[in-house]
Amino acid sequence: RDLNMVIETLKPSDPKLLAWAYRIQGYVLKRTIGPHPALEATEHSIMLEPDNERSLYNGACYSALVGQREKWIKYLAQVTDKNPSLRKLALSDGDFEGVRNDAEFRKLTGQG
C-alpha cells in the first residue's frame, strides 16, 4: 500500500526509478498477496525498463507461478539470452517448480 502511494503520489520522472519502484512493489506483493498482482507490477517495470534483468527474471517467475506459459517463456528467454548464468538460478528457483518438466523450460535452462 505504501509503495503504491509513493508511486502514485511522486510519479518519479526518471523511468528507471519508476521501474525500480514497480519491481520492488512486485517483490513485496508476491510475498504478501500473491503472484498475480506481483506480475502486474513487474510488467509495469518491464514496460519502463525492458532490458532490466531482475524485472525480466521476476516476470518469468511470477508468470510461471500463475500458469502463463507464453509469458514465462518470453521473459525467461530474454533474460537468459542477456545473462546465461541465470539458467542455473532458474533450475533451483522454487518459482519454476511447476514448469521444470516443460520442454521449453528445459531448453532455456540448457537441460534439453
mmCIF file of N, CA and C in Angstrom:
data_model
loop_
_atom_site.group_PDB
_atom_site.id
_atom_site.type_symbol
_atom_site.label_atom_id
_atom_site.label_comp_id
_atom_site.label_asym_id
_atom_site.label_seq_id
_atom_site.Cartn_x
_atom_site.Cartn_y
_atom_site.Cartn_z
ATOM 1 N N ARG A 1 0.820 -1.185 0.000
ATOM 2 C CA ARG A 1 0.000 0.000 0.000
ATOM 3 C C ARG A 1 0.865 1.250 0.000
ATOM 4 N N ASP A 2 1.898 1.263 0.842
ATOM 5 C CA ASP A 2 2.777 2.433 0.898
ATOM 6 C C ASP A 2 3.540 2.628 -0.409
ATOM 7 N N LEU A 3 3.980 1.520 -1.008
ATOM 8 C CA LEU A 3 4.678 1.631 -2.289
ATOM 9 C C LEU A 3 3.763 2.179 -3.364
ATOM 10 N N ASN A 4 2.525 1.744 -3.360
ATOM 11 C CA ASN A 4 1.565 2.254 -4.332
ATOM 12 C C ASN A 4 1.353 3.755 -4.132
ATOM 13 N N MET A 5 1.290 4.191 -2.868
ATOM 14 C CA MET A 5 1.133 5.608 -2.576
ATOM 15 C C MET A 5 2.334 6.401 -3.093
ATOM 16 N N VAL A 6 3.525 5.878 -2.883
ATOM 17 C CA VAL A 6 4.737 6.546 -3.373
ATOM 18 C C VAL A 6 4.709 6.649 -4.889
ATOM 19 N N ILE A 7 4.369 5.561 -5.540
ATOM 20 C CA ILE A 7 4.329 5.544 -7.000
ATOM 21 C C ILE A 7 3.297 6.540 -7.516
ATOM 22 N N GLU A 8 2.106 6.515 -6.951
ATOM 23 C CA GLU A 8 1.033 7.384 -7.431
ATOM 24 C C GLU A 8 1.252 8.850 -7.064
ATOM 25 N N THR A 9 1.801 9.109 -5.886
ATOM 26 C CA THR A 9 1.979 10.482 -5.418
ATOM 27 C C THR A 9 3.190 11.142 -6.056
ATOM 28 N N LEU A 10 4.304 10.446 -6.038
ATOM 29 C CA LEU A 10 5.546 11.046 -6.524
ATOM 30 C C LEU A 10 5.707 10.958 -8.035
ATOM 31 N N LYS A 11 5.158 9.915 -8.640
ATOM 32 C CA LYS A 11 5.319 9.685 -10.082
ATOM 33 C C LYS A 11 6.724 10.106 -10.524
ATOM 34 N N PRO A 12 7.722 9.350 -10.107
ATOM 35 C CA PRO A 12 9.094 9.724 -10.477
ATOM 36 C C PRO A 12 9.223 9.963 -11.976
ATOM 37 N N SER A 13 9.906 11.028 -12.337
ATOM 38 C CA SER A 13 10.051 11.356 -13.756
ATOM 39 C C SER A 13 11.122 10.505 -14.429
ATOM 40 N N ASP A 14 12.001 9.927 -13.660
ATOM 41 C CA ASP A 14 13.043 9.062 -14.199
ATOM 42 C C ASP A 14 12.448 7.660 -14.392
ATOM 43 N N PRO A 15 12.351 7.198 -15.637
ATOM 44 C CA PRO A 15 11.741 5.877 -15.878
ATOM 45 C C PRO A 15 12.436 4.749 -15.121
ATOM 46 N N LYS A 16 13.753 4.846 -14.923
ATOM 47 C CA LYS A 16 14.463 3.781 -14.199
ATOM 48 C C LYS A 16 14.046 3.745 -12.737
ATOM 49 N N LEU A 17 13.838 4.910 -12.153
ATOM 50 C CA LEU A 17 13.401 4.969 -10.756
ATOM 51 C C LEU A 17 11.978 4.427 -10.621
ATOM 52 N N LEU A 18 11.114 4.779 -11.541
ATOM 53 C CA LEU A 18 9.744 4.279 -11.513
ATOM 54 C C LEU A 18 9.737 2.768 -11.759
ATOM 55 N N ALA A 19 10.572 2.303 -12.665
ATOM 56 C CA ALA A 19 10.681 0.864 -12.926
ATOM 57 C C ALA A 19 11.142 0.135 -11.668
ATOM 58 N N TRP A 20 12.105 0.715 -10.958
ATOM 59 C CA TRP A 20 12.598 0.136 -9.705
ATOM 60 C C TRP A 20 11.463 0.051 -8.693
ATOM 61 N N ALA A 21 10.670 1.122 -8.574
ATOM 62 C CA ALA A 21 9.564 1.128 -7.615
ATOM 63 C C ALA A 21 8.561 0.017 -7.939
ATOM 64 N N TYR A 22 8.224 -0.143 -9.207
ATOM 65 C CA TYR A 22 7.305 -1.223 -9.594
ATOM 66 C C TYR A 22 7.924 -2.598 -9.347
ATOM 67 N N ARG A 23 9.231 -2.731 -9.574
ATOM 68 C CA ARG A 23 9.902 -4.014 -9.348
ATOM 69 C C ARG A 23 9.853 -4.380 -7.863
ATOM 70 N N ILE A 24 10.111 -3.405 -6.996
ATOM 71 C CA ILE A 24 10.050 -3.643 -5.550
ATOM 72 C C ILE A 24 8.610 -3.951 -5.136
ATOM 73 N N GLN A 25 7.668 -3.232 -5.713
ATOM 74 C CA GLN A 25 6.263 -3.477 -5.411
ATOM 75 C C GLN A 25 5.895 -4.919 -5.773
ATOM 76 N N GLY A 26 6.348 -5.378 -6.927
ATOM 77 C CA GLY A 26 6.081 -6.756 -7.332
ATOM 78 C C GLY A 26 6.647 -7.761 -6.350
ATOM 79 N N TYR A 27 7.865 -7.508 -5.903
ATOM 80 C CA TYR A 27 8.528 -8.393 -4.934
ATOM 81 C C TYR A 27 7.715 -8.478 -3.642
ATOM 82 N N VAL A 28 7.276 -7.323 -3.148
ATOM 83 C CA VAL A 28 6.502 -7.276 -1.912
ATOM 84 C C VAL A 28 5.134 -7.940 -2.109
ATOM 85 N N LEU A 29 4.480 -7.643 -3.219
ATOM 86 C CA LEU A 29 3.158 -8.220 -3.479
ATOM 87 C C LEU A 29 3.213 -9.746 -3.575
ATOM 88 N N LYS A 30 4.254 -10.267 -4.185
ATOM 89 C CA LYS A 30 4.375 -11.723 -4.303
ATOM 90 C C LYS A 30 4.408 -12.369 -2.917
ATOM 91 N N ARG A 31 5.093 -11.741 -1.992
ATOM 92 C CA ARG A 31 5.253 -12.308 -0.665
ATOM 93 C C ARG A 31 4.075 -12.023 0.268
ATOM 94 N N THR A 32 3.274 -11.017 -0.056
ATOM 95 C CA THR A 32 2.179 -10.662 0.848
ATOM 96 C C THR A 32 0.798 -11.020 0.306
ATOM 97 N N ILE A 33 0.596 -10.883 -0.988
ATOM 98 C CA ILE A 33 -0.729 -11.122 -1.567
ATOM 99 C C ILE A 33 -0.713 -12.310 -2.521
ATOM 100 N N GLY A 34 0.276 -12.344 -3.402
ATOM 101 C CA GLY A 34 0.375 -13.468 -4.322
ATOM 102 C C GLY A 34 0.981 -13.068 -5.652
ATOM 103 N N PRO A 35 1.168 -14.038 -6.531
ATOM 104 C CA PRO A 35 1.880 -13.791 -7.781
ATOM 105 C C PRO A 35 1.107 -12.994 -8.829
ATOM 106 N N HIS A 36 -0.226 -13.021 -8.807
ATOM 107 C CA HIS A 36 -0.980 -12.272 -9.825
ATOM 108 C C HIS A 36 -0.724 -10.772 -9.751
ATOM 109 N N PRO A 37 -0.912 -10.139 -8.580
ATOM 110 C CA PRO A 37 -0.619 -8.704 -8.518
ATOM 111 C C PRO A 37 0.873 -8.413 -8.663
ATOM 112 N N ALA A 38 1.705 -9.356 -8.247
ATOM 113 C CA ALA A 38 3.149 -9.186 -8.405
ATOM 114 C C ALA A 38 3.519 -9.123 -9.883
ATOM 115 N N LEU A 39 2.906 -9.981 -10.677
ATOM 116 C CA LEU A 39 3.172 -9.987 -12.112
ATOM 117 C C LEU A 39 2.736 -8.676 -12.745
ATOM 118 N N GLU A 40 1.585 -8.165 -12.342
ATOM 119 C CA GLU A 40 1.092 -6.905 -12.895
ATOM 120 C C GLU A 40 2.076 -5.762 -12.610
ATOM 121 N N ALA A 41 2.542 -5.658 -11.376
ATOM 122 C CA ALA A 41 3.506 -4.610 -11.026
ATOM 123 C C ALA A 41 4.814 -4.791 -11.794
ATOM 124 N N THR A 42 5.265 -6.034 -11.899
ATOM 125 C CA THR A 42 6.528 -6.316 -12.586
ATOM 126 C C THR A 42 6.422 -5.995 -14.072
ATOM 127 N N GLU A 43 5.276 -6.224 -14.657
ATOM 128 C CA GLU A 43 5.113 -5.891 -16.074
ATOM 129 C C GLU A 43 5.156 -4.380 -16.303
ATOM 130 N N HIS A 44 4.710 -3.598 -15.327
ATOM 131 C CA HIS A 44 4.885 -2.139 -15.417
ATOM 132 C C HIS A 44 6.377 -1.812 -15.444
ATOM 133 N N SER A 45 7.136 -2.493 -14.584
ATOM 134 C CA SER A 45 8.578 -2.288 -14.534
ATOM 135 C C SER A 45 9.230 -2.647 -15.867
ATOM 136 N N ILE A 46 8.817 -3.754 -16.449
ATOM 137 C CA ILE A 46 9.380 -4.210 -17.721
ATOM 138 C C ILE A 46 9.052 -3.221 -18.842
ATOM 139 N N MET A 47 7.841 -2.674 -18.832
ATOM 140 C CA MET A 47 7.482 -1.699 -19.864
ATOM 141 C C MET A 47 8.378 -0.455 -19.792
ATOM 142 N N LEU A 48 8.732 -0.057 -18.579
ATOM 143 C CA LEU A 48 9.557 1.142 -18.391
ATOM 144 C C LEU A 48 11.037 0.883 -18.640
ATOM 145 N N GLU A 49 11.482 -0.320 -18.331
ATOM 146 C CA GLU A 49 12.896 -0.673 -18.467
ATOM 147 C C GLU A 49 12.989 -2.108 -19.003
ATOM 148 N N PRO A 50 12.763 -2.267 -20.309
ATOM 149 C CA PRO A 50 12.623 -3.608 -20.892
ATOM 150 C C PRO A 50 13.866 -4.491 -20.848
ATOM 151 N N ASP A 51 15.022 -3.935 -20.580
ATOM 152 C CA ASP A 51 16.239 -4.738 -20.554
ATOM 153 C C ASP A 51 16.707 -5.075 -19.142
ATOM 154 N N ASN A 52 15.935 -4.728 -18.140
ATOM 155 C CA ASN A 52 16.365 -4.968 -16.768
ATOM 156 C C ASN A 52 16.264 -6.453 -16.440
ATOM 157 N N GLU A 53 17.383 -7.046 -16.112
ATOM 158 C CA GLU A 53 17.437 -8.487 -15.862
ATOM 159 C C GLU A 53 16.575 -8.915 -14.682
ATOM 160 N N ARG A 54 16.569 -8.146 -13.614
ATOM 161 C CA ARG A 54 15.765 -8.529 -12.447
ATOM 162 C C ARG A 54 14.282 -8.527 -12.773
ATOM 163 N N SER A 55 13.838 -7.502 -13.478
ATOM 164 C CA SER A 55 12.424 -7.436 -13.838
ATOM 165 C C SER A 55 12.048 -8.587 -14.754
ATOM 166 N N LEU A 56 12.886 -8.874 -15.736
ATOM 167 C CA LEU A 56 12.602 -9.974 -16.659
ATOM 168 C C LEU A 56 12.580 -11.316 -15.926
ATOM 169 N N TYR A 57 13.547 -11.525 -15.048
ATOM 170 C CA TYR A 57 13.606 -12.783 -14.300
ATOM 171 C C TYR A 57 12.377 -12.915 -13.400
ATOM 172 N N ASN A 58 12.050 -11.836 -12.674
ATOM 173 C CA ASN A 58 10.869 -11.881 -11.814
ATOM 174 C C ASN A 58 9.600 -12.075 -12.638
ATOM 175 N N GLY A 59 9.538 -11.439 -13.798
ATOM 176 C CA GLY A 59 8.391 -11.638 -14.678
ATOM 177 C C GLY A 59 8.249 -13.098 -15.082
ATOM 178 N N ALA A 60 9.367 -13.749 -15.357
ATOM 179 C CA ALA A 60 9.337 -15.177 -15.692
ATOM 180 C C ALA A 60 8.851 -16.000 -14.501
ATOM 181 N N CYS A 61 9.372 -15.688 -13.330
ATOM 182 C CA CYS A 61 8.966 -16.415 -12.118
ATOM 183 C C CYS A 61 7.474 -16.281 -11.859
ATOM 184 N N TYR A 62 6.995 -15.044 -11.821
ATOM 185 C CA TYR A 62 5.595 -14.808 -11.489
ATOM 186 C C TYR A 62 4.672 -15.371 -12.561
ATOM 187 N N SER A 63 5.086 -15.299 -13.814
ATOM 188 C CA SER A 63 4.290 -15.877 -14.899
ATOM 189 C C SER A 63 4.195 -17.387 -14.763
ATOM 190 N N ALA A 64 5.290 -18.011 -14.371
ATOM 191 C CA ALA A 64 5.271 -19.462 -14.163
ATOM 192 C C ALA A 64 4.331 -19.823 -13.015
ATOM 193 N N LEU A 65 4.363 -19.027 -11.972
ATOM 194 C CA LEU A 65 3.514 -19.305 -10.813
ATOM 195 C C LEU A 65 2.028 -19.189 -11.129
ATOM 196 N N VAL A 66 1.671 -18.299 -12.034
ATOM 197 C CA VAL A 66 0.248 -18.117 -12.357
ATOM 198 C C VAL A 66 -0.173 -18.896 -13.599
ATOM 199 N N GLY A 67 0.755 -19.671 -14.161
ATOM 200 C CA GLY A 67 0.416 -20.534 -15.291
ATOM 201 C C GLY A 67 0.316 -19.835 -16.632
ATOM 202 N N GLN A 68 1.016 -18.735 -16.793
ATOM 203 C CA GLN A 68 1.012 -18.029 -18.074
ATOM 204 C C GLN A 68 2.266 -18.436 -18.862
ATOM 205 N N ARG A 69 2.137 -19.577 -19.516
ATOM 206 C CA ARG A 69 3.272 -20.214 -20.192
ATOM 207 C C ARG A 69 3.950 -19.320 -21.211
ATOM 208 N N GLU A 70 3.200 -18.685 -22.084
ATOM 209 C CA GLU A 70 3.826 -17.842 -23.121
ATOM 210 C C GLU A 70 4.653 -16.722 -22.507
ATOM 211 N N LYS A 71 4.163 -16.164 -21.410
ATOM 212 C CA LYS A 71 4.891 -15.066 -20.764
ATOM 213 C C LYS A 71 6.177 -15.550 -20.109
ATOM 214 N N TRP A 72 6.101 -16.656 -19.345
ATOM 215 C CA TRP A 72 7.332 -17.066 -18.679
ATOM 216 C C TRP A 72 8.377 -17.499 -19.692
ATOM 217 N N ILE A 73 7.950 -18.090 -20.788
ATOM 218 C CA ILE A 73 8.902 -18.467 -21.837
ATOM 219 C C ILE A 73 9.546 -17.207 -22.421
ATOM 220 N N LYS A 74 8.733 -16.227 -22.733
ATOM 221 C CA LYS A 74 9.241 -14.984 -23.314
ATOM 222 C C LYS A 74 10.241 -14.306 -22.378
ATOM 223 N N TYR A 75 9.852 -14.132 -21.115
ATOM 224 C CA TYR A 75 10.729 -13.438 -20.172
ATOM 225 C C TYR A 75 11.981 -14.251 -19.862
ATOM 226 N N LEU A 76 11.835 -15.545 -19.688
ATOM 227 C CA LEU A 76 12.999 -16.382 -19.385
ATOM 228 C C LEU A 76 13.958 -16.427 -20.571
ATOM 229 N N ALA A 77 13.424 -16.483 -21.776
ATOM 230 C CA ALA A 77 14.275 -16.471 -22.972
ATOM 231 C C ALA A 77 15.059 -15.157 -23.055
ATOM 232 N N GLN A 78 14.378 -14.047 -22.805
ATOM 233 C CA GLN A 78 15.054 -12.752 -22.874
ATOM 234 C C GLN A 78 16.160 -12.645 -21.834
ATOM 235 N N VAL A 79 15.857 -13.031 -20.615
ATOM 236 C CA VAL A 79 16.840 -12.835 -19.551
ATOM 237 C C VAL A 79 18.001 -13.815 -19.654
ATOM 238 N N THR A 80 17.748 -15.042 -20.090
ATOM 239 C CA THR A 80 18.865 -15.991 -20.215
ATOM 240 C C THR A 80 19.721 -15.695 -21.447
ATOM 241 N N ASP A 81 19.149 -15.049 -22.450
ATOM 242 C CA ASP A 81 19.961 -14.581 -23.575
ATOM 243 C C ASP A 81 20.912 -13.478 -23.115
ATOM 244 N N LYS A 82 20.408 -12.589 -22.267
ATOM 245 C CA LYS A 82 21.208 -11.479 -21.760
ATOM 246 C C LYS A 82 22.244 -11.957 -20.748
ATOM 247 N N ASN A 83 21.859 -12.912 -19.909
ATOM 248 C CA ASN A 83 22.723 -13.365 -18.832
ATOM 249 C C ASN A 83 22.591 -14.880 -18.665
ATOM 250 N N PRO A 84 23.390 -15.644 -19.401
ATOM 251 C CA PRO A 84 23.288 -17.106 -19.362
ATOM 252 C C PRO A 84 23.462 -17.720 -17.966
ATOM 253 N N SER A 85 24.117 -17.011 -17.055
ATOM 254 C CA SER A 85 24.307 -17.569 -15.711
ATOM 255 C C SER A 85 22.981 -17.707 -14.959
ATOM 256 N N LEU A 86 21.951 -17.022 -15.421
ATOM 257 C CA LEU A 86 20.649 -17.128 -14.762
ATOM 258 C C LEU A 86 19.963 -18.460 -15.060
ATOM 259 N N ARG A 87 20.463 -19.193 -16.025
ATOM 260 C CA ARG A 87 19.910 -20.534 -16.289
ATOM 261 C C ARG A 87 20.053 -21.414 -15.055
ATOM 262 N N LYS A 88 21.217 -21.361 -14.442
ATOM 263 C CA LYS A 88 21.480 -22.175 -13.250
ATOM 264 C C LYS A 88 20.574 -21.750 -12.094
ATOM 265 N N LEU A 89 20.382 -20.445 -11.930
ATOM 266 C CA LEU A 89 19.495 -19.957 -10.882
ATOM 267 C C LEU A 89 18.071 -20.459 -11.104
ATOM 268 N N ALA A 90 17.605 -20.403 -12.338
ATOM 269 C CA ALA A 90 16.241 -20.851 -12.648
ATOM 270 C C ALA A 90 16.052 -22.331 -12.314
ATOM 271 N N LEU A 91 17.090 -23.117 -12.504
ATOM 272 C CA LEU A 91 16.995 -24.551 -12.215
ATOM 273 C C LEU A 91 16.704 -24.834 -10.751
ATOM 274 N N SER A 92 17.193 -23.972 -9.862
ATOM 275 C CA SER A 92 16.993 -24.209 -8.435
ATOM 276 C C SER A 92 15.915 -23.317 -7.818
ATOM 277 N N ASP A 93 15.337 -22.433 -8.601
ATOM 278 C CA ASP A 93 14.341 -21.489 -8.098
ATOM 279 C C ASP A 93 12.992 -22.183 -7.941
ATOM 280 N N GLY A 94 12.453 -22.151 -6.744
ATOM 281 C CA GLY A 94 11.174 -22.797 -6.453
ATOM 282 C C GLY A 94 10.003 -22.250 -7.251
ATOM 283 N N ASP A 95 10.118 -21.021 -7.728
ATOM 284 C CA ASP A 95 9.036 -20.445 -8.526
ATOM 285 C C ASP A 95 8.811 -21.206 -9.829
ATOM 286 N N PHE A 96 9.820 -21.927 -10.282
ATOM 287 C CA PHE A 96 9.705 -22.684 -11.535
ATOM 288 C C PHE A 96 9.376 -24.167 -11.303
ATOM 289 N N GLU A 97 9.066 -24.520 -10.070
ATOM 290 C CA GLU A 97 8.790 -25.920 -9.738
ATOM 291 C C GLU A 97 7.715 -26.525 -10.643
ATOM 292 N N GLY A 98 6.680 -25.782 -10.933
ATOM 293 C CA GLY A 98 5.571 -26.303 -11.733
ATOM 294 C C GLY A 98 5.865 -26.439 -13.215
ATOM 295 N N VAL A 99 6.999 -25.894 -13.669
ATOM 296 C CA VAL A 99 7.304 -25.952 -15.106
ATOM 297 C C VAL A 99 8.631 -26.666 -15.400
ATOM 298 N N ARG A 100 9.232 -27.247 -14.380
ATOM 299 C CA ARG A 100 10.550 -27.883 -14.555
ATOM 300 C C ARG A 100 10.581 -28.938 -15.662
ATOM 301 N N ASN A 101 9.488 -29.648 -15.841
ATOM 302 C CA ASN A 101 9.458 -30.710 -16.843
ATOM 303 C C ASN A 101 9.004 -30.227 -18.210
ATOM 304 N N ASP A 102 8.670 -28.966 -18.309
ATOM 305 C CA ASP A 102 8.253 -28.395 -19.595
ATOM 306 C C ASP A 102 9.463 -28.387 -20.538
ATOM 307 N N ALA A 103 9.266 -28.840 -21.746
ATOM 308 C CA ALA A 103 10.361 -28.932 -22.717
ATOM 309 C C ALA A 103 11.014 -27.573 -22.962
ATOM 310 N N GLU A 104 10.218 -26.531 -22.987
ATOM 311 C CA GLU A 104 10.770 -25.191 -23.235
ATOM 312 C C GLU A 104 11.621 -24.721 -22.053
ATOM 313 N N PHE A 105 11.189 -25.032 -20.840
ATOM 314 C CA PHE A 105 11.994 -24.686 -19.661
ATOM 315 C C PHE A 105 13.324 -25.418 -19.718
ATOM 316 N N ARG A 106 13.253 -26.684 -20.040
ATOM 317 C CA ARG A 106 14.491 -27.487 -20.110
ATOM 318 C C ARG A 106 15.427 -26.928 -21.178
ATOM 319 N N LYS A 107 14.873 -26.516 -22.288
ATOM 320 C CA LYS A 107 15.682 -25.945 -23.365
ATOM 321 C C LYS A 107 16.318 -24.628 -22.923
ATOM 322 N N LEU A 108 15.520 -23.753 -22.331
ATOM 323 C CA LEU A 108 16.013 -22.434 -21.927
ATOM 324 C C LEU A 108 17.038 -22.501 -20.806
ATOM 325 N N THR A 109 16.996 -23.569 -20.033
ATOM 326 C CA THR A 109 17.957 -23.708 -18.934
ATOM 327 C C THR A 109 19.112 -24.644 -19.284
ATOM 328 N N GLY A 110 19.191 -25.021 -20.556
ATOM 329 C CA GLY A 110 20.310 -25.842 -21.008
ATOM 330 C C GLY A 110 20.181 -27.304 -20.660
ATOM 331 N N GLN A 111 18.978 -27.762 -20.376
ATOM 332 C CA GLN A 111 18.772 -29.161 -19.973
ATOM 333 C C GLN A 111 18.282 -30.052 -21.101
ATOM 334 N N GLY A 112 17.966 -29.468 -22.248
ATOM 335 C CA GLY A 112 17.412 -30.341 -23.276
ATOM 336 C C GLY A 112 17.590 -29.851 -24.664
#
